Amino acid sequence: QANNNDDNNQYDSAKRETLEAYENVGKTASLRGNSLRARAIMSRLGYTPDDLSYLGDDDLYNFQGVANPHLVAKIRKGERVLDVGSGLGIDSFLALRDCCGDVVADANAGDENVATDGALVVGVDLAESEVKHATKRGIARGYSVPNRLRFLRGDVETLEEAFGKANVPMGNEFDVCISNGAFCLVTDKEKAFRNVFKVLKSGGRMAISTTTIVSDRLDPSFEWPVCMRMFAALESLKPMCEEIGFRNVEILDADSPMEGMEIPEEALMDDKVEEKEGKSDGGSGKTRFKIHGKYVDQFAFLENMDMDELCKVVTVYGEKP
């Protein structure tokens, strides 16, 4: 009983800390960030020049993912897509393009300028400020919000509640579910995967990119960051998803190194200027909230560890029969 209480307290604390952090991210997302760094990271993760051009410099710097679920999801024209942990909207925007729902219908335009029937992307995120920012950017980009694209405030562990509040049907609704990093911090992984299974149509598929722990457990002599304490054990994912009912489950290496990713020198210089001068808000001194910056000193011991031996980023693929 005591162990269960400790686990529950840890999960509650993790969820509160996650929500607080990402609410702060959303509140500063309108401040211009480092597009050069984002381009370098996203290119390394397999996003194409067309992807980066489509997103543009007004949104690129708000990328928050750990991998590229689109490489596995292979979203097609006319599909309905759920983006779990949609953050500031980056992967949702790409999903909308790929399902051909990104063109605003115009009565005077030709068929090629009208969004494909059925195409829809729904993003769900824990942080209300991120939902608001993504919605605002979707409108600014000219998308049909909420008819083709909509963002909901919600938790994947209680997805039915979020859908109910927005009057969005939940069961058997989506062709594809993508997620890019959100499952790293989900406290009850099994419940989250069960909800993904529930929302998919028969024949639907998931592409969930997440960071995992390679070994069975973390050394208890260290005080690990909350994110790492929430990572799933790599070997647990396939049997969990198969038990839920997914078929053709694959745990795919996302080719996303935790260390050694090359960042152009000019992007690193841009980081230093932003931190020193607060240039991200026209020199006002305000800067964007950064998730990891708050804990640099506390977890300095990680610098002496090989994170690629300890952790592995994967994309979990599975199909609903």
GROMACS .gro file of C-alpha atoms in nm:
model
  321
    1GLN     CA    1   0.000   0.000   0.000
    2ALA     CA    2   0.282   0.240   0.089
    3ASN     CA    3   0.454   0.177  -0.245
    4ASN     CA    4   0.130   0.245  -0.433
    5ASN     CA    5   0.086   0.572  -0.245
    6ASP     CA    6   0.444   0.671  -0.326
    7ASP     CA    7   0.386   0.595  -0.695
    8ASN     CA    8   0.061   0.793  -0.700
    9ASN     CA    9   0.227   1.089  -0.531
   10GLN     CA   10   0.513   1.076  -0.782
   11TYR     CA   11   0.271   1.061  -1.076
   12ASP     CA   12   0.061   1.349  -0.941
   13SER     CA   13   0.373   1.557  -0.884
   14ALA     CA   14   0.502   1.478  -1.233
   15LYS     CA   15   0.174   1.578  -1.395
   16ARG     CA   16   0.161   1.907  -1.202
   17GLU     CA   17   0.522   1.986  -1.292
   18THR     CA   18   0.461   1.900  -1.657
   19LEU     CA   19   0.150   2.116  -1.677
   20GLU     CA   20   0.318   2.412  -1.510
   21ALA     CA   21   0.620   2.393  -1.739
   22TYR     CA   22   0.424   2.369  -2.062
   23GLU     CA   23   0.180   2.640  -1.959
   24ASN     CA   24   0.486   2.864  -1.932
   25VAL     CA   25   0.607   2.747  -2.272
   26GLY     CA   26   0.273   2.838  -2.426
   27LYS     CA   27   0.268   3.181  -2.264
   28THR     CA   28   0.601   3.275  -2.423
   29ALA     CA   29   0.554   3.094  -2.756
   30SER     CA   30   0.475   3.416  -2.941
   31LEU     CA   31   0.826   3.545  -2.870
   32ARG     CA   32   1.052   3.474  -3.164
   33GLY     CA   33   1.284   3.179  -3.113
   34ASN     CA   34   1.585   3.025  -3.282
   35SER     CA   35   1.471   2.905  -3.626
   36LEU     CA   36   1.826   2.805  -3.724
   37ARG     CA   37   1.845   2.559  -3.435
   38ALA     CA   38   1.497   2.425  -3.514
   39ARG     CA   39   1.591   2.372  -3.880
   40ALA     CA   40   1.904   2.181  -3.783
   41ILE     CA   41   1.725   1.957  -3.535
   42MET     CA   42   1.424   1.889  -3.756
   43SER     CA   43   1.644   1.814  -4.058
   44ARG     CA   44   1.840   1.563  -3.849
   45LEU     CA   45   1.512   1.398  -3.748
   46GLY     CA   46   1.406   1.348  -4.110
   47TYR     CA   47   1.181   1.646  -4.175
   48THR     CA   48   1.227   1.746  -4.538
   49PRO     CA   49   1.312   2.087  -4.687
   50ASP     CA   50   0.949   2.099  -4.808
   51ASP     CA   51   0.830   2.041  -4.450
   52LEU     CA   52   1.048   2.323  -4.317
   53SER     CA   53   0.946   2.559  -4.598
   54TYR     CA   54   0.579   2.480  -4.540
   55LEU     CA   55   0.604   2.559  -4.169
   56GLY     CA   56   0.803   2.878  -4.224
   57ASP     CA   57   1.005   3.086  -3.982
   58ASP     CA   58   0.697   3.208  -3.795
   59ASP     CA   59   0.636   2.857  -3.657
   60LEU     CA   60   0.953   2.650  -3.698
   61TYR     CA   61   1.109   2.760  -3.371
   62ASN     CA   62   0.812   2.621  -3.178
   63PHE     CA   63   0.897   2.260  -3.263
   64GLN     CA   64   0.894   2.052  -2.943
   65GLY     CA   65   0.925   1.692  -3.060
   66VAL     CA   66   1.172   1.410  -2.999
   67ALA     CA   67   1.151   1.243  -3.342
   68ASN     CA   68   0.947   1.244  -3.665
   69PRO     CA   69   0.628   1.036  -3.642
   70HIS     CA   70   0.527   1.136  -3.997
   71LEU     CA   71   0.792   0.902  -4.138
   72VAL     CA   72   0.596   0.612  -3.989
   73ALA     CA   73   0.237   0.746  -3.999
   74LYS     CA   74   0.240   0.818  -4.375
   75ILE     CA   75  -0.077   1.026  -4.355
   76ARG     CA   76  -0.289   1.014  -4.669
   77LYS     CA   77  -0.538   1.238  -4.844
   78GLY     CA   78  -0.876   1.261  -4.674
   79GLU     CA   79  -0.770   1.096  -4.347
   80ARG     CA   80  -0.875   1.201  -3.999
   81VAL     CA   81  -0.577   1.250  -3.770
   82LEU     CA   82  -0.545   1.279  -3.392
   83ASP     CA   83  -0.229   1.447  -3.260
   84VAL     CA   84  -0.176   1.361  -2.893
   85GLY     CA   85   0.029   1.624  -2.713
   86SER     CA   86  -0.001   1.864  -3.005
   87GLY     CA   87   0.193   2.136  -2.825
   88LEU     CA   88   0.228   2.451  -3.033
   89GLY     CA   89   0.082   2.287  -3.343
   90ILE     CA   90   0.385   2.207  -3.559
   91ASP     CA   91   0.314   1.840  -3.631
   92SER     CA   92  -0.059   1.910  -3.658
   93PHE     CA   93   0.006   2.165  -3.932
   94LEU     CA   94   0.209   1.910  -4.128
   95ALA     CA   95  -0.060   1.646  -4.072
   96LEU     CA   96  -0.324   1.885  -4.208
   97ARG     CA   97  -0.117   1.939  -4.520
   98ASP     CA   98  -0.069   1.566  -4.570
   99CYS     CA   99  -0.440   1.482  -4.536
  100CYS     CA  100  -0.514   1.773  -4.774
  101GLY     CA  101  -0.726   1.965  -4.528
  102ASP     CA  102  -0.509   2.275  -4.528
  103VAL     CA  103  -0.666   2.470  -4.815
  104VAL     CA  104  -0.947   2.709  -4.727
  105ALA     CA  105  -1.252   2.640  -4.943
  106ASP     CA  106  -1.330   2.921  -5.185
  107ALA     CA  107  -1.651   2.922  -5.387
  108ASN     CA  108  -1.471   3.099  -5.672
  109ALA     CA  109  -1.170   2.867  -5.671
  110GLY     CA  110  -1.107   2.552  -5.866
  111ASP     CA  111  -1.130   2.206  -5.712
  112GLU     CA  112  -0.758   2.202  -5.647
  113ASN     CA  113  -0.803   2.486  -5.397
  114VAL     CA  114  -1.072   2.316  -5.190
  115ALA     CA  115  -0.989   2.101  -4.889
  116THR     CA  116  -1.047   1.727  -4.932
  117ASP     CA  117  -1.373   1.592  -4.790
  118GLY     CA  118  -1.323   1.412  -4.461
  119ALA     CA  119  -0.981   1.558  -4.392
  120LEU     CA  120  -0.951   1.663  -4.028
  121VAL     CA  121  -0.680   1.707  -3.766
  122VAL     CA  122  -0.758   1.726  -3.395
  123GLY     CA  123  -0.477   1.818  -3.157
  124VAL     CA  124  -0.505   1.752  -2.784
  125ASP     CA  125  -0.269   1.906  -2.530
  126LEU     CA  126  -0.251   1.929  -2.153
  127ALA     CA  127  -0.157   2.300  -2.147
  128GLU     CA  128  -0.432   2.550  -2.219
  129SER     CA  129  -0.182   2.819  -2.320
  130GLU     CA  130  -0.039   2.589  -2.588
  131VAL     CA  131  -0.387   2.507  -2.716
  132LYS     CA  132  -0.462   2.879  -2.744
  133HIS     CA  133  -0.136   2.952  -2.924
  134ALA     CA  134  -0.177   2.664  -3.171
  135THR     CA  135  -0.535   2.769  -3.245
  136LYS     CA  136  -0.427   3.129  -3.301
  137ARG     CA  137  -0.150   3.019  -3.535
  138GLY     CA  138  -0.384   2.787  -3.725
  139ILE     CA  139  -0.618   3.078  -3.791
  140ALA     CA  140  -0.326   3.303  -3.888
  141ARG     CA  141  -0.205   3.040  -4.135
  142GLY     CA  142  -0.544   3.049  -4.308
  143TYR     CA  143  -0.671   2.707  -4.206
  144SER     CA  144  -1.038   2.626  -4.160
  145VAL     CA  145  -1.059   2.630  -3.779
  146PRO     CA  146  -1.238   2.439  -3.629
  147ASN     CA  147  -1.387   2.259  -3.932
  148ARG     CA  148  -1.059   2.108  -4.056
  149LEU     CA  149  -0.826   2.179  -3.765
  150ARG     CA  150  -0.903   2.214  -3.398
  151PHE     CA  151  -0.706   2.202  -3.076
  152LEU     CA  152  -0.853   2.077  -2.748
  153ARG     CA  153  -0.729   2.108  -2.394
  154GLY     CA  154  -0.712   1.756  -2.253
  155ASP     CA  155  -0.517   1.466  -2.110
  156VAL     CA  156  -0.462   1.147  -2.312
  157GLU     CA  157  -0.526   0.949  -1.992
  158THR     CA  158  -0.877   1.099  -1.971
  159LEU     CA  159  -0.932   1.160  -2.341
  160GLU     CA  160  -1.304   1.093  -2.330
  161GLU     CA  161  -1.351   1.389  -2.096
  162ALA     CA  162  -1.171   1.626  -2.333
  163PHE     CA  163  -1.369   1.504  -2.633
  164GLY     CA  164  -1.696   1.524  -2.442
  165LYS     CA  165  -1.641   1.888  -2.345
  166ALA     CA  166  -1.577   1.975  -2.709
  167ASN     CA  167  -1.867   1.761  -2.840
  168VAL     CA  168  -1.624   1.556  -3.047
  169PRO     CA  169  -1.713   1.186  -3.091
  170MET     CA  170  -1.438   0.965  -2.952
  171GLY     CA  171  -1.489   0.602  -3.051
  172ASN     CA  172  -1.368   0.472  -3.390
  173GLU     CA  173  -1.322   0.819  -3.533
  174PHE     CA  174  -0.963   0.849  -3.656
  175ASP     CA  175  -0.755   0.687  -3.929
  176VAL     CA  176  -0.425   0.782  -3.769
  177CYS     CA  177  -0.297   0.888  -3.428
  178ILE     CA  178   0.041   1.059  -3.406
  179SER     CA  179   0.232   1.185  -3.105
  180ASN     CA  180   0.574   1.345  -3.080
  181GLY     CA  181   0.714   1.340  -2.729
  182ALA     CA  182   0.396   1.361  -2.522
  183PHE     CA  183   0.406   0.995  -2.419
  184CYS     CA  184   0.743   1.058  -2.253
  185LEU     CA  185   0.559   1.230  -1.969
  186VAL     CA  186   0.236   1.028  -1.961
  187THR     CA  187   0.210   0.874  -1.615
  188ASP     CA  188  -0.015   0.580  -1.707
  189LYS     CA  189   0.115   0.457  -2.041
  190GLU     CA  190  -0.127   0.165  -2.065
  191LYS     CA  191  -0.431   0.386  -2.015
  192ALA     CA  192  -0.302   0.626  -2.279
  193PHE     CA  193  -0.245   0.352  -2.536
  194ARG     CA  194  -0.590   0.208  -2.462
  195ASN     CA  195  -0.744   0.547  -2.539
  196VAL     CA  196  -0.551   0.563  -2.865
  197PHE     CA  197  -0.688   0.218  -2.953
  198LYS     CA  198  -1.040   0.335  -2.872
  199VAL     CA  199  -1.033   0.644  -3.097
  200LEU     CA  200  -0.896   0.462  -3.402
  201LYS     CA  201  -1.118   0.320  -3.670
  202SER     CA  202  -1.085  -0.046  -3.761
  203GLY     CA  203  -0.775  -0.055  -3.978
  204GLY     CA  204  -0.644   0.265  -3.819
  205ARG     CA  205  -0.283   0.301  -3.713
  206MET     CA  206  -0.069   0.483  -3.461
  207ALA     CA  207   0.279   0.637  -3.479
  208ILE     CA  208   0.380   0.739  -3.128
  209SER     CA  209   0.730   0.884  -3.095
  210THR     CA  210   0.860   0.868  -2.740
  211THR     CA  211   1.177   0.838  -2.534
  212THR     CA  212   1.232   0.518  -2.338
  213ILE     CA  213   1.467   0.378  -2.076
  214VAL     CA  214   1.678   0.097  -2.219
  215SER     CA  215   1.752  -0.072  -1.887
  216ASP     CA  216   1.493  -0.210  -1.644
  217ARG     CA  217   1.524   0.073  -1.396
  218LEU     CA  218   1.715   0.389  -1.312
  219ASP     CA  219   1.984   0.381  -1.043
  220PRO     CA  220   1.796   0.492  -0.728
  221SER     CA  221   2.108   0.657  -0.587
  222PHE     CA  222   2.054   0.949  -0.827
  223GLU     CA  223   1.774   1.202  -0.822
  224TRP     CA  224   1.665   1.176  -1.184
  225PRO     CA  225   1.472   1.446  -1.373
  226VAL     CA  226   1.096   1.398  -1.358
  227CYS     CA  227   1.084   1.335  -1.734
  228MET     CA  228   1.324   1.041  -1.709
  229ARG     CA  229   1.134   0.893  -1.416
  230MET     CA  230   0.828   0.886  -1.641
  231PHE     CA  231   0.992   0.721  -1.944
  232ALA     CA  232   0.862   0.375  -2.030
  233ALA     CA  233   1.095   0.077  -2.024
  234LEU     CA  234   1.177  -0.002  -2.386
  235GLU     CA  235   1.098  -0.373  -2.356
  236SER     CA  236   0.755  -0.304  -2.204
  237LEU     CA  237   0.600  -0.129  -2.502
  238LYS     CA  238   0.544  -0.410  -2.753
  239PRO     CA  239   0.376  -0.656  -2.512
  240MET     CA  240   0.166  -0.374  -2.365
  241CYS     CA  241   0.034  -0.267  -2.705
  242GLU     CA  242  -0.030  -0.625  -2.814
  243GLU     CA  243  -0.221  -0.696  -2.492
  244ILE     CA  244  -0.441  -0.392  -2.562
  245GLY     CA  245  -0.527  -0.536  -2.904
  246PHE     CA  246  -0.294  -0.366  -3.153
  247ARG     CA  247  -0.166  -0.583  -3.434
  248ASN     CA  248   0.159  -0.567  -3.634
  249VAL     CA  249   0.319  -0.378  -3.347
  250GLU     CA  250   0.669  -0.250  -3.419
  251ILE     CA  251   0.903  -0.053  -3.195
  252LEU     CA  252   1.105   0.140  -3.451
  253ASP     CA  253   1.434   0.314  -3.387
  254ALA     CA  254   1.357   0.682  -3.447
  255ASP     CA  255   1.721   0.761  -3.526
  256SER     CA  256   1.707   1.048  -3.280
  257PRO     CA  257   2.029   1.069  -3.078
  258MET     CA  258   2.016   1.206  -2.725
  259GLU     CA  259   2.374   1.334  -2.766
  260GLY     CA  260   2.600   1.450  -3.046
  261MET     CA  261   2.342   1.622  -3.267
  262GLU     CA  262   2.529   1.881  -3.471
  263ILE     CA  263   2.400   2.236  -3.440
  264PRO     CA  264   2.538   2.504  -3.676
  265GLU     CA  265   2.767   2.758  -3.510
  266GLU     CA  266   2.540   3.046  -3.615
  267ALA     CA  267   2.249   2.879  -3.436
  268LEU     CA  268   2.454   2.845  -3.118
  269MET     CA  269   2.548   3.212  -3.142
  270ASP     CA  270   2.181   3.300  -3.183
  271ASP     CA  271   2.108   3.119  -2.856
  272LYS     CA  272   2.372   3.322  -2.673
  273VAL     CA  273   2.243   3.653  -2.809
  274GLU     CA  274   1.886   3.565  -2.709
  275GLU     CA  275   1.988   3.476  -2.355
  276LYS     CA  276   2.206   3.784  -2.311
  277GLU     CA  277   1.987   4.051  -2.463
  278GLY     CA  278   1.634   3.918  -2.454
  279LYS     CA  279   1.621   3.982  -2.827
  280SER     CA  280   1.326   3.746  -2.866
  281ASP     CA  281   1.094   4.030  -2.769
  282GLY     CA  282   1.262   4.317  -2.947
  283GLY     CA  283   1.522   4.369  -2.675
  284SER     CA  284   1.267   4.409  -2.396
  285GLY     CA  285   1.451   4.158  -2.177
  286LYS     CA  286   1.179   3.895  -2.204
  287THR     CA  287   1.282   3.550  -2.324
  288ARG     CA  288   1.110   3.228  -2.416
  289PHE     CA  289   1.057   2.975  -2.137
  290LYS     CA  290   1.280   2.671  -2.188
  291ILE     CA  291   1.183   2.341  -2.030
  292HIS     CA  292   1.533   2.219  -1.951
  293GLY     CA  293   1.695   2.548  -1.859
  294LYS     CA  294   1.532   2.558  -1.515
  295TYR     CA  295   1.709   2.240  -1.399
  296VAL     CA  296   2.056   2.265  -1.556
  297ASP     CA  297   2.244   2.288  -1.225
  298GLN     CA  298   2.032   2.032  -1.041
  299PHE     CA  299   2.097   1.758  -1.298
  300ALA     CA  300   2.452   1.846  -1.397
  301PHE     CA  301   2.551   1.485  -1.321
  302LEU     CA  302   2.385   1.380  -1.649
  303GLU     CA  303   2.672   1.541  -1.839
  304ASN     CA  304   2.894   1.254  -1.729
  305MET     CA  305   2.655   0.987  -1.855
  306ASP     CA  306   2.609   0.843  -2.202
  307MET     CA  307   2.242   0.924  -2.257
  308ASP     CA  308   2.229   0.715  -2.573
  309GLU     CA  309   2.316   0.407  -2.367
  310LEU     CA  310   2.060   0.492  -2.102
  311CYS     CA  311   1.773   0.609  -2.326
  312LYS     CA  312   1.640   0.538  -2.673
  313VAL     CA  313   1.391   0.734  -2.881
  314VAL     CA  314   1.149   0.510  -3.069
  315THR     CA  315   0.829   0.533  -3.269
  316VAL     CA  316   0.564   0.284  -3.165
  317TYR     CA  317   0.362   0.158  -3.461
  318GLY     CA  318   0.050  -0.052  -3.434
  319GLU     CA  319  -0.277  -0.118  -3.618
  320LYS     CA  320  -0.628  -0.164  -3.487
  321PRO     CA  321  -0.791  -0.478  -3.635
   0.00000   0.00000   0.00000
